[in-house]
PDB file of C-alpha atoms in Angstrom:
ATOM      1  CA  MET A  25     -11.644 -25.483 -28.855  1.00 40.00           C
ATOM      2  CA  ALA A  26      -9.168 -28.289 -29.263  1.00 42.00           C
ATOM      3  CA  SER A  27      -5.998 -28.011 -27.183  1.00 48.00           C
ATOM      4  CA  SER A  28      -3.925 -28.206 -30.308  1.00 63.00           C
ATOM      5  CA  THR A  29      -5.560 -25.060 -31.800  1.00 78.00           C
ATOM      6  CA  PRO A  30      -3.005 -22.267 -31.989  1.00 87.00           C
ATOM      7  CA  ILE A  31      -3.562 -19.469 -29.553  1.00 96.00           C
ATOM      8  CA  LYS A  32      -4.325 -16.339 -31.395  1.00 96.00           C
ATOM      9  CA  LYS A  33      -6.330 -13.944 -29.264  1.00 97.00           C
ATOM     10  CA  VAL A  34      -4.523 -12.945 -26.032  1.00 97.00           C
ATOM     11  CA  CYS A  35      -5.939 -10.672 -23.351  1.00 97.00           C
ATOM     12  CA  LEU A  36      -3.805  -9.133 -20.567  1.00 96.00           C
ATOM     13  CA  ILE A  37      -4.695  -7.399 -17.315  1.00 94.00           C
ATOM     14  CA  GLY A  38      -2.091  -5.035 -15.900  1.00 92.00           C
ATOM     15  CA  ALA A  39      -0.712  -3.821 -19.156  1.00 91.00           C
ATOM     16  CA  ASN A  40       0.671  -0.557 -17.654  1.00 88.00           C
ATOM     17  CA  GLY A  41       2.634  -1.999 -14.728  1.00 91.00           C
ATOM     18  CA  THR A  42       6.370  -2.846 -14.411  1.00 92.00           C
ATOM     19  CA  VAL A  43       5.935  -6.345 -15.680  1.00 95.00           C
ATOM     20  CA  GLY A  44       2.784  -5.972 -17.641  1.00 94.00           C
ATOM     21  CA  SER A  45       4.177  -3.286 -19.923  1.00 93.00           C
ATOM     22  CA  VAL A  46       7.063  -5.334 -20.833  1.00 95.00           C
ATOM     23  CA  ILE A  47       4.913  -8.407 -21.429  1.00 96.00           C
ATOM     24  CA  THR A  48       2.765  -6.343 -23.624  1.00 95.00           C
ATOM     25  CA  LYS A  49       5.628  -5.144 -25.680  1.00 94.00           C
ATOM     26  CA  GLU A  50       6.880  -8.635 -26.316  1.00 96.00           C
ATOM     27  CA  ILE A  51       3.529 -10.037 -27.182  1.00 95.00           C
ATOM     28  CA  VAL A  52       2.962  -7.237 -29.707  1.00 94.00           C
ATOM     29  CA  LYS A  53       6.597  -7.751 -30.999  1.00 94.00           C
ATOM     30  CA  ALA A  54       6.004 -11.411 -31.595  1.00 94.00           C
ATOM     31  CA  GLY A  55       3.539 -10.366 -34.303  1.00 92.00           C
ATOM     32  CA  CYS A  56       1.439 -13.506 -34.200  1.00 93.00           C
ATOM     33  CA  PHE A  57      -1.220 -12.562 -31.655  1.00 95.00           C
ATOM     34  CA  ASP A  58      -4.319 -10.374 -31.587  1.00 95.00           C
ATOM     35  CA  MET A  59      -3.832  -8.537 -28.295  1.00 95.00           C
ATOM     36  CA  SER A  60      -6.356  -6.888 -26.070  1.00 95.00           C
ATOM     37  CA  VAL A  61      -5.972  -5.428 -22.497  1.00 95.00           C
ATOM     38  CA  LEU A  62      -8.600  -5.126 -19.771  1.00 93.00           C
ATOM     39  CA  ARG A  63      -8.731  -1.552 -18.564  1.00 88.00           C
ATOM     40  CA  ARG A  64     -10.558  -0.595 -15.352  1.00 83.00           C
ATOM     41  CA  SER A  65     -12.765   2.279 -15.816  1.00 79.00           C
ATOM     42  CA  ASN A  66     -11.172   4.268 -12.965  1.00 78.00           C
ATOM     43  CA  SER A  67      -7.760   3.954 -14.478  1.00 75.00           C
ATOM     44  CA  SER A  68      -6.021   6.941 -15.864  1.00 68.00           C
ATOM     45  CA  SER A  69      -3.336   4.994 -17.681  1.00 71.00           C
ATOM     46  CA  LEU A  70      -3.448   4.936 -21.488  1.00 71.00           C
ATOM     47  CA  SER A  71      -3.513   1.568 -23.120  1.00 71.00           C
ATOM     48  CA  PRO A  72      -0.415   0.670 -25.215  1.00 71.00           C
ATOM     49  CA  ALA A  73      -0.457   1.242 -28.907  1.00 72.00           C
ATOM     50  CA  GLY A  74      -1.370  -1.562 -31.118  1.00 73.00           C
ATOM     51  CA  VAL A  75      -3.751  -3.347 -28.678  1.00 86.00           C
ATOM     52  CA  THR A  76      -7.538  -3.457 -28.293  1.00 90.00           C
ATOM     53  CA  GLU A  77      -8.993  -1.990 -25.064  1.00 91.00           C
ATOM     54  CA  ILE A  78     -11.720  -3.833 -23.178  1.00 91.00           C
ATOM     55  CA  PRO A  79     -13.100  -1.557 -20.448  1.00 89.00           C
ATOM     56  CA  ILE A  80     -14.323  -3.059 -17.198  1.00 90.00           C
ATOM     57  CA  SER A  81     -15.435  -1.850 -13.844  1.00 89.00           C
ATOM     58  CA  PRO A  82     -12.920  -1.562 -10.918  1.00 85.00           C
ATOM     59  CA  ALA A  83     -14.755  -4.352  -8.928  1.00 87.00           C
ATOM     60  CA  LEU A  84     -13.712  -7.186 -11.431  1.00 85.00           C
ATOM     61  CA  GLY A  85     -16.955  -8.958 -10.759  1.00 91.00           C
ATOM     62  CA  LEU A  86     -17.135 -12.508 -11.974  1.00 95.00           C
ATOM     63  CA  GLU A  87     -20.013 -12.154 -14.435  1.00 95.00           C
ATOM     64  CA  GLU A  88     -18.549  -8.958 -15.977  1.00 95.00           C
ATOM     65  CA  LEU A  89     -15.123 -10.643 -16.233  1.00 95.00           C
ATOM     66  CA  THR A  90     -16.655 -13.664 -17.831  1.00 96.00           C
ATOM     67  CA  LYS A  91     -18.354 -11.568 -20.476  1.00 96.00           C
ATOM     68  CA  ALA A  92     -15.231  -9.518 -21.167  1.00 95.00           C
ATOM     69  CA  LEU A  93     -13.073 -12.612 -21.715  1.00 97.00           C
ATOM     70  CA  ALA A  94     -15.488 -14.331 -24.132  1.00 96.00           C
ATOM     71  CA  GLY A  95     -13.657 -15.213 -27.295  1.00 95.00           C
ATOM     72  CA  GLN A  96     -10.197 -14.971 -25.883  1.00 97.00           C
ATOM     73  CA  ASP A  97      -7.839 -17.846 -26.359  1.00 97.00           C
ATOM     74  CA  ALA A  98      -5.467 -16.884 -23.507  1.00 98.00           C
ATOM     75  CA  VAL A  99      -5.495 -14.548 -20.515  1.00 98.00           C
ATOM     76  CA  VAL A 100      -2.341 -13.270 -18.819  1.00 98.00           C
ATOM     77  CA  ALA A 101      -2.433 -11.729 -15.364  1.00 97.00           C
ATOM     78  CA  ALA A 102       0.296  -9.106 -14.715  1.00 96.00           C
ATOM     79  CA  PHE A 103      -1.220  -7.026 -11.777  1.00 93.00           C
ATOM     80  CA  PRO A 104      -0.021  -7.327  -8.185  1.00 91.00           C
ATOM     81  CA  LEU A 105      -1.643  -9.708  -5.688  1.00 90.00           C
ATOM     82  CA  LYS A 106      -2.960  -7.079  -3.392  1.00 90.00           C
ATOM     83  CA  ASP A 107      -6.329  -8.692  -3.384  1.00 93.00           C
ATOM     84  CA  VAL A 108      -6.087 -12.407  -4.040  1.00 96.00           C
ATOM     85  CA  SER A 109      -9.913 -12.611  -4.626  1.00 96.00           C
ATOM     86  CA  GLU A 110      -9.490 -10.609  -7.828  1.00 95.00           C
ATOM     87  CA  HIS A 111      -7.036 -13.233  -9.211  1.00 96.00           C
ATOM     88  CA  LEU A 112      -9.128 -16.088  -8.107  1.00 97.00           C
ATOM     89  CA  ARG A 113     -12.148 -14.561  -9.953  1.00 97.00           C
ATOM     90  CA  LEU A 114     -10.056 -13.866 -12.948  1.00 97.00           C
ATOM     91  CA  ALA A 115      -9.016 -17.528 -13.224  1.00 97.00           C
ATOM     92  CA  GLU A 116     -12.614 -18.603 -12.781  1.00 97.00           C
ATOM     93  CA  ALA A 117     -13.889 -16.078 -15.316  1.00 97.00           C
ATOM     94  CA  ALA A 118     -11.271 -17.454 -17.795  1.00 97.00           C
ATOM     95  CA  PHE A 119     -12.579 -21.003 -17.125  1.00 97.00           C
ATOM     96  CA  ASN A 120     -16.319 -19.868 -17.550  1.00 96.00           C
ATOM     97  CA  ALA A 121     -15.487 -17.957 -20.739  1.00 96.00           C
ATOM     98  CA  GLY A 122     -13.902 -20.961 -22.331  1.00 95.00           C
ATOM     99  CA  VAL A 123     -10.359 -19.546 -22.377  1.00 96.00           C
ATOM    100  CA  LEU A 124      -7.719 -22.100 -23.457  1.00 96.00           C
ATOM    101  CA  ARG A 125      -4.705 -20.919 -21.442  1.00 98.00           C
ATOM    102  CA  TYR A 126      -4.474 -18.815 -18.279  1.00 98.00           C
ATOM    103  CA  ILE A 127      -1.163 -17.378 -17.016  1.00 98.00           C
ATOM    104  CA  PRO A 128      -1.367 -16.201 -13.340  1.00 98.00           C
ATOM    105  CA  ALA A 129       0.730 -13.520 -11.847  1.00 96.00           C
ATOM    106  CA  ASP A 130       3.305 -15.774 -10.389  1.00 94.00           C
ATOM    107  CA  TYR A 131       6.647 -14.524 -11.938  1.00 93.00           C
ATOM    108  CA  GLY A 132       9.305 -13.346  -9.278  1.00 82.00           C
ATOM    109  CA  SER A 133      11.014 -13.500  -7.073  1.00 85.00           C
ATOM    110  CA  CYS A 134      11.043 -17.048  -5.654  1.00 87.00           C
ATOM    111  CA  ASP A 135       8.882 -20.167  -5.958  1.00 89.00           C
ATOM    112  CA  ALA A 136       5.607 -19.543  -4.147  1.00 88.00           C
ATOM    113  CA  ALA A 137       5.378 -23.297  -3.577  1.00 88.00           C
ATOM    114  CA  SER A 138       8.486 -23.140  -1.363  1.00 89.00           C
ATOM    115  CA  PRO A 139       7.614 -23.843   2.302  1.00 89.00           C
ATOM    116  CA  GLN A 140      10.140 -21.124   3.420  1.00 89.00           C
ATOM    117  CA  ALA A 141       8.400 -18.522   1.091  1.00 90.00           C
ATOM    118  CA  GLN A 142       4.897 -19.538   2.330  1.00 91.00           C
ATOM    119  CA  HIS A 143       5.999 -19.336   6.016  1.00 89.00           C
ATOM    120  CA  HIS A 144       7.364 -15.828   5.739  1.00 90.00           C
ATOM    121  CA  LEU A 145       4.865 -13.999   3.433  1.00 93.00           C
ATOM    122  CA  LYS A 146       1.158 -14.045   2.756  1.00 92.00           C
ATOM    123  CA  LEU A 147       2.038 -13.006  -0.819  1.00 93.00           C
ATOM    124  CA  TYR A 148       3.360 -16.461  -1.648  1.00 93.00           C
ATOM    125  CA  ARG A 149       0.459 -18.135   0.191  1.00 94.00           C
ATOM    126  CA  ASP A 150      -1.884 -16.084  -2.071  1.00 95.00           C
ATOM    127  CA  LYS A 151       0.145 -17.093  -5.166  1.00 95.00           C
ATOM    128  CA  THR A 152      -0.166 -20.727  -4.166  1.00 95.00           C
ATOM    129  CA  ALA A 153      -3.929 -20.372  -3.581  1.00 96.00           C
ATOM    130  CA  VAL A 154      -4.246 -19.079  -7.183  1.00 97.00           C
ATOM    131  CA  ARG A 155      -2.075 -21.959  -8.560  1.00 96.00           C
ATOM    132  CA  VAL A 156      -4.311 -24.399  -6.647  1.00 97.00           C
ATOM    133  CA  LYS A 157      -7.360 -22.842  -8.087  1.00 98.00           C
ATOM    134  CA  CYS A 158      -5.863 -23.097 -11.558  1.00 98.00           C
ATOM    135  CA  GLU A 159      -5.216 -26.839 -10.923  1.00 97.00           C
ATOM    136  CA  GLU A 160      -8.797 -27.419  -9.661  1.00 97.00           C
ATOM    137  CA  LEU A 161     -10.246 -25.641 -12.775  1.00 97.00           C
ATOM    138  CA  ALA A 162      -8.054 -27.600 -15.199  1.00 97.00           C
ATOM    139  CA  ASP A 163      -9.006 -30.888 -13.557  1.00 96.00           C
ATOM    140  CA  LYS A 164     -12.652 -29.864 -13.821  1.00 95.00           C
ATOM    141  CA  ALA A 165     -12.236 -29.038 -17.500  1.00 95.00           C
ATOM    142  CA  ALA A 166     -10.418 -32.319 -18.143  1.00 93.00           C
ATOM    143  CA  ALA A 167     -13.145 -34.332 -16.360  1.00 93.00           C
ATOM    144  CA  ASP A 168     -16.021 -32.757 -18.308  1.00 87.00           C
ATOM    145  CA  PRO A 169     -17.003 -35.065 -21.139  1.00 86.00           C
ATOM    146  CA  THR A 170     -18.751 -32.289 -23.097  1.00 81.00           C
ATOM    147  CA  GLY A 171     -15.607 -30.341 -23.295  1.00 76.00           C
ATOM    148  CA  ALA A 172     -17.415 -27.148 -22.423  1.00 77.00           C
ATOM    149  CA  SER A 173     -14.261 -25.594 -21.182  1.00 83.00           C
ATOM    150  CA  PRO A 174     -10.738 -26.138 -22.627  1.00 93.00           C
ATOM    151  CA  PHE A 175      -9.143 -24.391 -19.654  1.00 96.00           C
ATOM    152  CA  THR A 176      -5.372 -25.128 -19.030  1.00 97.00           C
ATOM    153  CA  TRP A 177      -2.804 -22.986 -17.059  1.00 98.00           C
ATOM    154  CA  THR A 178       0.901 -22.209 -16.882  1.00 98.00           C
ATOM    155  CA  SER A 179       2.769 -20.535 -14.137  1.00 97.00           C
ATOM    156  CA  ILE A 180       5.970 -18.682 -15.107  1.00 97.00           C
ATOM    157  CA  ILE A 181       8.542 -18.388 -12.286  1.00 97.00           C
ATOM    158  CA  CYS A 182      11.487 -16.192 -13.145  1.00 96.00           C
ATOM    159  CA  GLY A 183      13.415 -15.198  -9.822  1.00 97.00           C
ATOM    160  CA  HIS A 184      14.292 -11.657  -9.085  1.00 97.00           C
ATOM    161  CA  PHE A 185      13.426  -9.005 -11.809  1.00 97.00           C
ATOM    162  CA  PHE A 186      17.170  -8.380 -12.342  1.00 97.00           C
ATOM    163  CA  ASP A 187      17.273  -5.089 -14.272  1.00 97.00           C
ATOM    164  CA  TYR A 188      14.456  -3.564 -12.417  1.00 96.00           C
ATOM    165  CA  GLY A 189      15.947  -4.739  -8.994  1.00 96.00           C
ATOM    166  CA  LEU A 190      19.319  -3.510  -9.882  1.00 97.00           C
ATOM    167  CA  ARG A 191      18.056  -0.024 -10.927  1.00 95.00           C
ATOM    168  CA  SER A 192      15.741   0.443  -7.880  1.00 94.00           C
ATOM    169  CA  GLY A 193      18.241  -0.955  -5.325  1.00 95.00           C
ATOM    170  CA  LEU A 194      16.011  -3.798  -4.283  1.00 95.00           C
ATOM    171  CA  LEU A 195      18.875  -6.172  -4.901  1.00 97.00           C
ATOM    172  CA  HIS A 196      20.963  -4.186  -2.454  1.00 98.00           C
ATOM    173  CA  PHE A 197      23.509  -3.140  -5.024  1.00 98.00           C
ATOM    174  CA  ASP A 198      23.519   0.713  -4.860  1.00 97.00           C
ATOM    175  CA  ILE A 199      24.665   2.060  -8.181  1.00 96.00           C
ATOM    176  CA  ASP A 200      25.150   5.692  -7.049  1.00 96.00           C
ATOM    177  CA  THR A 201      27.227   4.956  -3.941  1.00 97.00           C
ATOM    178  CA  GLU A 202      28.851   1.689  -5.342  1.00 97.00           C
ATOM    179  CA  ARG A 203      27.978  -0.140  -2.154  1.00 98.00           C
ATOM    180  CA  ALA A 204      26.652  -3.692  -1.913  1.00 98.00           C
ATOM    181  CA  GLN A 205      25.129  -5.643   0.828  1.00 98.00           C
ATOM    182  CA  ILE A 206      26.093  -9.428   0.416  1.00 98.00           C
ATOM    183  CA  LEU A 207      24.169 -12.234   2.239  1.00 98.00           C
ATOM    184  CA  ASP A 208      26.393 -14.780   4.073  1.00 97.00           C
ATOM    185  CA  ALA A 209      29.406 -15.562   1.879  1.00 97.00           C
ATOM    186  CA  GLY A 210      27.761 -14.284  -1.326  1.00 97.00           C
ATOM    187  CA  ASP A 211      28.281 -17.640  -2.940  1.00 97.00           C
ATOM    188  CA  ILE A 212      24.770 -18.907  -3.371  1.00 97.00           C
ATOM    189  CA  LYS A 213      23.537 -19.103  -6.982  1.00 97.00           C
ATOM    190  CA  ALA A 214      20.182 -17.629  -7.680  1.00 97.00           C
ATOM    191  CA  SER A 215      18.207 -17.522 -10.930  1.00 98.00           C
ATOM    192  CA  ALA A 216      17.155 -14.076 -11.976  1.00 98.00           C
ATOM    193  CA  SER A 217      15.405 -12.602 -15.083  1.00 98.00           C
ATOM    194  CA  THR A 218      15.388  -9.365 -16.915  1.00 98.00           C
ATOM    195  CA  LEU A 219      11.912  -7.989 -17.585  1.00 97.00           C
ATOM    196  CA  ARG A 220      12.485  -8.583 -21.178  1.00 97.00           C
ATOM    197  CA  ARG A 221      12.982 -12.376 -20.394  1.00 98.00           C
ATOM    198  CA  VAL A 222       9.787 -12.559 -18.520  1.00 98.00           C
ATOM    199  CA  GLY A 223       7.944 -11.155 -21.604  1.00 97.00           C
ATOM    200  CA  GLU A 224       9.777 -13.589 -23.959  1.00 98.00           C
ATOM    201  CA  SER A 225       8.747 -16.357 -21.609  1.00 98.00           C
ATOM    202  CA  VAL A 226       5.084 -15.597 -21.795  1.00 98.00           C
ATOM    203  CA  VAL A 227       5.222 -15.486 -25.626  1.00 98.00           C
ATOM    204  CA  ARG A 228       7.144 -18.928 -25.725  1.00 98.00           C
ATOM    205  CA  VAL A 229       4.503 -20.474 -23.335  1.00 98.00           C
ATOM    206  CA  LEU A 230       1.687 -19.226 -25.642  1.00 97.00           C
ATOM    207  CA  GLN A 231       3.512 -20.596 -28.554  1.00 97.00           C
ATOM    208  CA  ARG A 232       4.222 -24.068 -27.032  1.00 96.00           C
ATOM    209  CA  GLN A 233       0.925 -24.626 -25.378  1.00 94.00           C
ATOM    210  CA  GLU A 234       1.006 -28.555 -25.402  1.00 95.00           C
ATOM    211  CA  ALA A 235       4.500 -28.687 -23.763  1.00 96.00           C
ATOM    212  CA  THR A 236       3.587 -26.143 -21.040  1.00 97.00           C
ATOM    213  CA  ARG A 237       0.002 -27.114 -20.210  1.00 96.00           C
ATOM    214  CA  ASN A 238      -0.998 -27.400 -16.570  1.00 97.00           C
ATOM    215  CA  ARG A 239       2.392 -26.946 -15.117  1.00 97.00           C
ATOM    216  CA  ALA A 240       4.996 -24.409 -13.671  1.00 96.00           C
ATOM    217  CA  VAL A 241       7.941 -23.527 -15.797  1.00 97.00           C
ATOM    218  CA  TYR A 242      11.151 -22.017 -14.321  1.00 97.00           C
ATOM    219  CA  VAL A 243      13.070 -19.524 -16.438  1.00 98.00           C
ATOM    220  CA  GLN A 244      16.116 -17.197 -16.035  1.00 98.00           C
ATOM    221  CA  SER A 245      18.385 -14.794 -17.643  1.00 98.00           C
ATOM    222  CA  PHE A 246      21.312 -16.249 -15.718  1.00 98.00           C
ATOM    223  CA  CYS A 247      21.989 -17.884 -12.351  1.00 98.00           C
ATOM    224  CA  PRO A 248      24.910 -15.898 -10.705  1.00 98.00           C
ATOM    225  CA  THR A 249      25.995 -15.572  -7.134  1.00 98.00           C
ATOM    226  CA  GLN A 250      26.052 -12.102  -5.438  1.00 98.00           C
ATOM    227  CA  LEU A 251      29.878 -12.119  -5.727  1.00 98.00           C
ATOM    228  CA  GLU A 252      29.635 -12.786  -9.454  1.00 98.00           C
ATOM    229  CA  ILE A 253      27.198  -9.813  -9.820  1.00 98.00           C
ATOM    230  CA  LEU A 254      29.569  -7.728  -7.724  1.00 98.00           C
ATOM    231  CA  ALA A 255      32.617  -8.587  -9.851  1.00 98.00           C
ATOM    232  CA  SER A 256      30.537  -7.689 -12.980  1.00 98.00           C
ATOM    233  CA  LEU A 257      29.576  -4.261 -11.522  1.00 98.00           C
ATOM    234  CA  GLU A 258      33.202  -3.662 -10.559  1.00 98.00           C
ATOM    235  CA  ARG A 259      34.257  -4.483 -14.120  1.00 98.00           C
ATOM    236  CA  ALA A 260      31.605  -2.237 -15.622  1.00 98.00           C
ATOM    237  CA  THR A 261      32.396   0.748 -13.296  1.00 97.00           C
ATOM    238  CA  GLY A 262      36.102   0.277 -13.121  1.00 97.00           C
ATOM    239  CA  ASN A 263      35.900   0.712  -9.390  1.00 97.00           C
ATOM    240  CA  LYS A 264      36.160  -1.416  -6.264  1.00 98.00           C
ATOM    241  CA  TRP A 265      32.804  -1.408  -4.483  1.00 98.00           C
ATOM    242  CA  HIS A 266      32.321  -1.187  -0.794  1.00 98.00           C
ATOM    243  CA  THR A 267      30.752  -4.360   0.644  1.00 98.00           C
ATOM    244  CA  GLN A 268      28.974  -5.301   3.757  1.00 97.00           C
ATOM    245  CA  HIS A 269      28.254  -9.022   4.572  1.00 97.00           C
ATOM    246  CA  LEU A 270      24.970  -9.807   6.348  1.00 97.00           C
ATOM    247  CA  ASP A 271      23.825 -12.834   8.006  1.00 97.00           C
ATOM    248  CA  SER A 272      20.809 -14.029   5.939  1.00 96.00           C
ATOM    249  CA  ASN A 273      18.960 -15.710   8.895  1.00 95.00           C
ATOM    250  CA  ALA A 274      19.476 -12.851  11.112  1.00 96.00           C
ATOM    251  CA  PHE A 275      18.360 -10.393   8.368  1.00 96.00           C
ATOM    252  CA  LEU A 276      15.236 -12.501   7.629  1.00 95.00           C
ATOM    253  CA  ASP A 277      14.303 -12.720  11.274  1.00 94.00           C
ATOM    254  CA  ARG A 278      14.563  -9.001  11.840  1.00 96.00           C
ATOM    255  CA  GLU A 279      12.543  -8.188   8.787  1.00 96.00           C
ATOM    256  CA  THR A 280       9.882 -10.803   9.701  1.00 94.00           C
ATOM    257  CA  LYS A 281       9.454  -9.130  13.077  1.00 95.00           C
ATOM    258  CA  ARG A 282       9.295  -5.703  11.551  1.00 96.00           C
ATOM    259  CA  LEU A 283       6.550  -6.971   9.233  1.00 95.00           C
ATOM    260  CA  ALA A 284       4.637  -8.419  12.178  1.00 94.00           C
ATOM    261  CA  ALA A 285       4.822  -5.069  13.840  1.00 95.00           C
ATOM    262  CA  GLY A 286       2.958  -3.546  10.945  1.00 94.00           C
ATOM    263  CA  ASP A 287       5.836  -2.075   8.773  1.00 95.00           C
ATOM    264  CA  HIS A 288       4.976  -3.403   5.280  1.00 92.00           C
ATOM    265  CA  GLU A 289       8.161  -1.986   3.744  1.00 93.00           C
ATOM    266  CA  ALA A 290       9.740  -5.154   5.220  1.00 95.00           C
ATOM    267  CA  VAL A 291       8.002  -7.220   2.518  1.00 94.00           C
ATOM    268  CA  GLU A 292      10.445  -6.049  -0.191  1.00 95.00           C
ATOM    269  CA  GLU A 293      13.346  -6.948   2.110  1.00 96.00           C
ATOM    270  CA  ILE A 294      11.985 -10.419   2.866  1.00 96.00           C
ATOM    271  CA  VAL A 295      11.462 -11.023  -0.946  1.00 95.00           C
ATOM    272  CA  PHE A 296      15.068  -9.880  -1.498  1.00 96.00           C
ATOM    273  CA  VAL A 297      16.429 -12.519   0.841  1.00 96.00           C
ATOM    274  CA  LEU A 298      14.172 -15.353  -0.335  1.00 95.00           C
ATOM    275  CA  GLY A 299      14.988 -14.638  -3.928  1.00 95.00           C
ATOM    276  CA  THR A 300      18.704 -14.667  -3.205  1.00 96.00           C
ATOM    277  CA  VAL A 301      19.049 -17.811  -0.975  1.00 94.00           C
ATOM    278  CA  ASP A 302      16.274 -20.051  -2.450  1.00 92.00           C
ATOM    279  CA  ALA A 303      15.982 -19.530  -6.128  1.00 95.00           C
ATOM    280  CA  ASP A 304      18.360 -21.809  -8.199  1.00 96.00           C
ATOM    281  CA  TRP A 305      15.947 -22.915 -10.969  1.00 97.00           C
ATOM    282  CA  THR A 306      18.631 -25.055 -12.638  1.00 96.00           C
ATOM    283  CA  ARG A 307      17.992 -27.688  -9.864  1.00 94.00           C
ATOM    284  CA  LYS A 308      14.289 -27.716 -10.543  1.00 93.00           C
ATOM    285  CA  ASP A 309      12.392 -30.466 -12.375  1.00 92.00           C
ATOM    286  CA  GLY A 310      10.506 -27.666 -14.048  1.00 93.00           C
ATOM    287  CA  TYR A 311      13.491 -25.794 -15.346  1.00 97.00           C
ATOM    288  CA  ALA A 312      12.273 -24.985 -18.827  1.00 97.00           C
ATOM    289  CA  MET A 313      14.929 -23.012 -20.736  1.00 98.00           C
ATOM    290  CA  GLU A 314      15.467 -25.693 -23.284  1.00 97.00           C
ATOM    291  CA  LEU A 315      11.803 -26.505 -23.482  1.00 97.00           C
ATOM    292  CA  LEU A 316      10.959 -22.802 -24.308  1.00 98.00           C
ATOM    293  CA  GLY A 317      13.928 -22.402 -26.672  1.00 97.00           C
ATOM    294  CA  LEU A 318      15.595 -19.827 -24.548  1.00 98.00           C
ATOM    295  CA  GLU A 319      19.259 -19.232 -23.750  1.00 98.00           C
ATOM    296  CA  ASP A 320      20.971 -17.426 -20.900  1.00 98.00           C
ATOM    297  CA  GLU A 321      21.653 -13.754 -21.360  1.00 98.00           C
ATOM    298  CA  ASN A 322      25.057 -12.285 -20.740  1.00 98.00           C
ATOM    299  CA  LEU A 323      25.386 -10.929 -17.159  1.00 98.00           C
ATOM    300  CA  ASP A 324      28.100  -8.340 -18.131  1.00 98.00           C
ATOM    301  CA  GLU A 325      26.098  -6.945 -21.085  1.00 98.00           C
ATOM    302  CA  VAL A 326      22.971  -6.712 -18.974  1.00 98.00           C
ATOM    303  CA  ILE A 327      24.683  -4.817 -16.282  1.00 98.00           C
ATOM    304  CA  CYS A 328      26.240  -2.477 -18.807  1.00 97.00           C
ATOM    305  CA  GLU A 329      22.740  -1.807 -20.166  1.00 97.00           C
ATOM    306  CA  VAL A 330      21.322  -1.031 -16.802  1.00 97.00           C
ATOM    307  CA  LEU A 331      24.279   1.309 -15.847  1.00 97.00           C
ATOM    308  CA  ALA A 332      23.986   3.101 -19.234  1.00 96.00           C
ATOM    309  CA  ALA A 333      20.257   3.611 -18.725  1.00 93.00           C
ATOM    310  CA  HIS A 334      20.816   4.796 -15.107  1.00 91.00           C
ATOM    311  CA  LYS A 335      23.502   7.271 -16.166  1.00 89.00           C
ATOM    312  CA  ALA A 336      21.183   8.661 -18.972  1.00 88.00           C
ATOM    313  CA  LYS A 337      18.510   9.400 -16.501  1.00 83.00           C
ATOM    314  CA  ALA A 338      20.747  11.007 -13.901  1.00 71.00           C
TER     315      ALA A 338
END
C-alpha cells in the first residue's frame, strides 16, 4: 500500500478502557473509518456499538496477532503498559501484517523520552522501548526495496488526562473538600488534555498520515499553571479553596522511596509530579496543534463541565 493511500480500516485494542473508550467514540464519530476492536476471549466487556469485534486469545501471541491484523490500515494501542512485551509484539505484528500506521500507547502524562521520567519510572522506560521498536520497524520497512511492509508510526503525547485527573483527584485538586495541593510556587505551565482531545488527536493523525509519519506529536487542551487551574476552580465554585504548597523535589523523593519499598500506589503520585513540572509542550519541537488543525479548549468551560458531571453523580 502506498503511503499516500488514505487510511480506511482502523483496529483498536483496549476499546473499553478510560482512554480507549473515548478514542473509539471519536473514531466512530469521525465517520470516515471502518473500525474494529481486538477483544480478548477472557474479557467480559462488551464491544462498543458500531464496531467490528475481532476475538483473540489473552496471550496476544505474535502469530495470532499478525493474522488478526491482516488487512488493517492502522492499529491503535490504548491499553496499559503492564506488560511491555505485549506492546512490543503488537507493534511487530502490525509490521508483519502490512499495517500502514501504528499508534502506540504513549499518551499521558509526560514525555517518556524525558531523562527525568525514565529515571523515576519503569513505565516510561517501557514506553521508550516501544517507541524504539517502532523506529526500528519503520527503518526496516523503509530499507526494504520490495515494499513488503508499509509500516510507519506516530506517538501522541498529551500530558495529564485533565478531566479524568480532576474528577479522580489524581491532579491533587479535591472537588468534594475544595482543597488543593500545589507544587512549589504553582507557577509552572504544564500541557494537559481532556480525554476528548486525545481521541480527536488520534483521528487527526490518521487523517494526516504524511505529516505525522514516524514521529512523536505533542498535543494539549491547554497549558495552565496550577494556580491558574485553582483560580478557575474558585470562579466555578464561588468559593476560596484551601491550599497546601509542597516542595516538588521532596515530594518526588519521598514517593520514589515509597515505590522502591514496594508500594506501587506511589506510581500515580510520581506521575502527578512529572506531568506537572516537566510537561510544557509549547516548547517542544514536536508541538503539533497547528499541524493537526487543533485549537486550545477553554479551561473555565472544561472545569465547569467536570464539576457539573461530578455533581450529577453525587
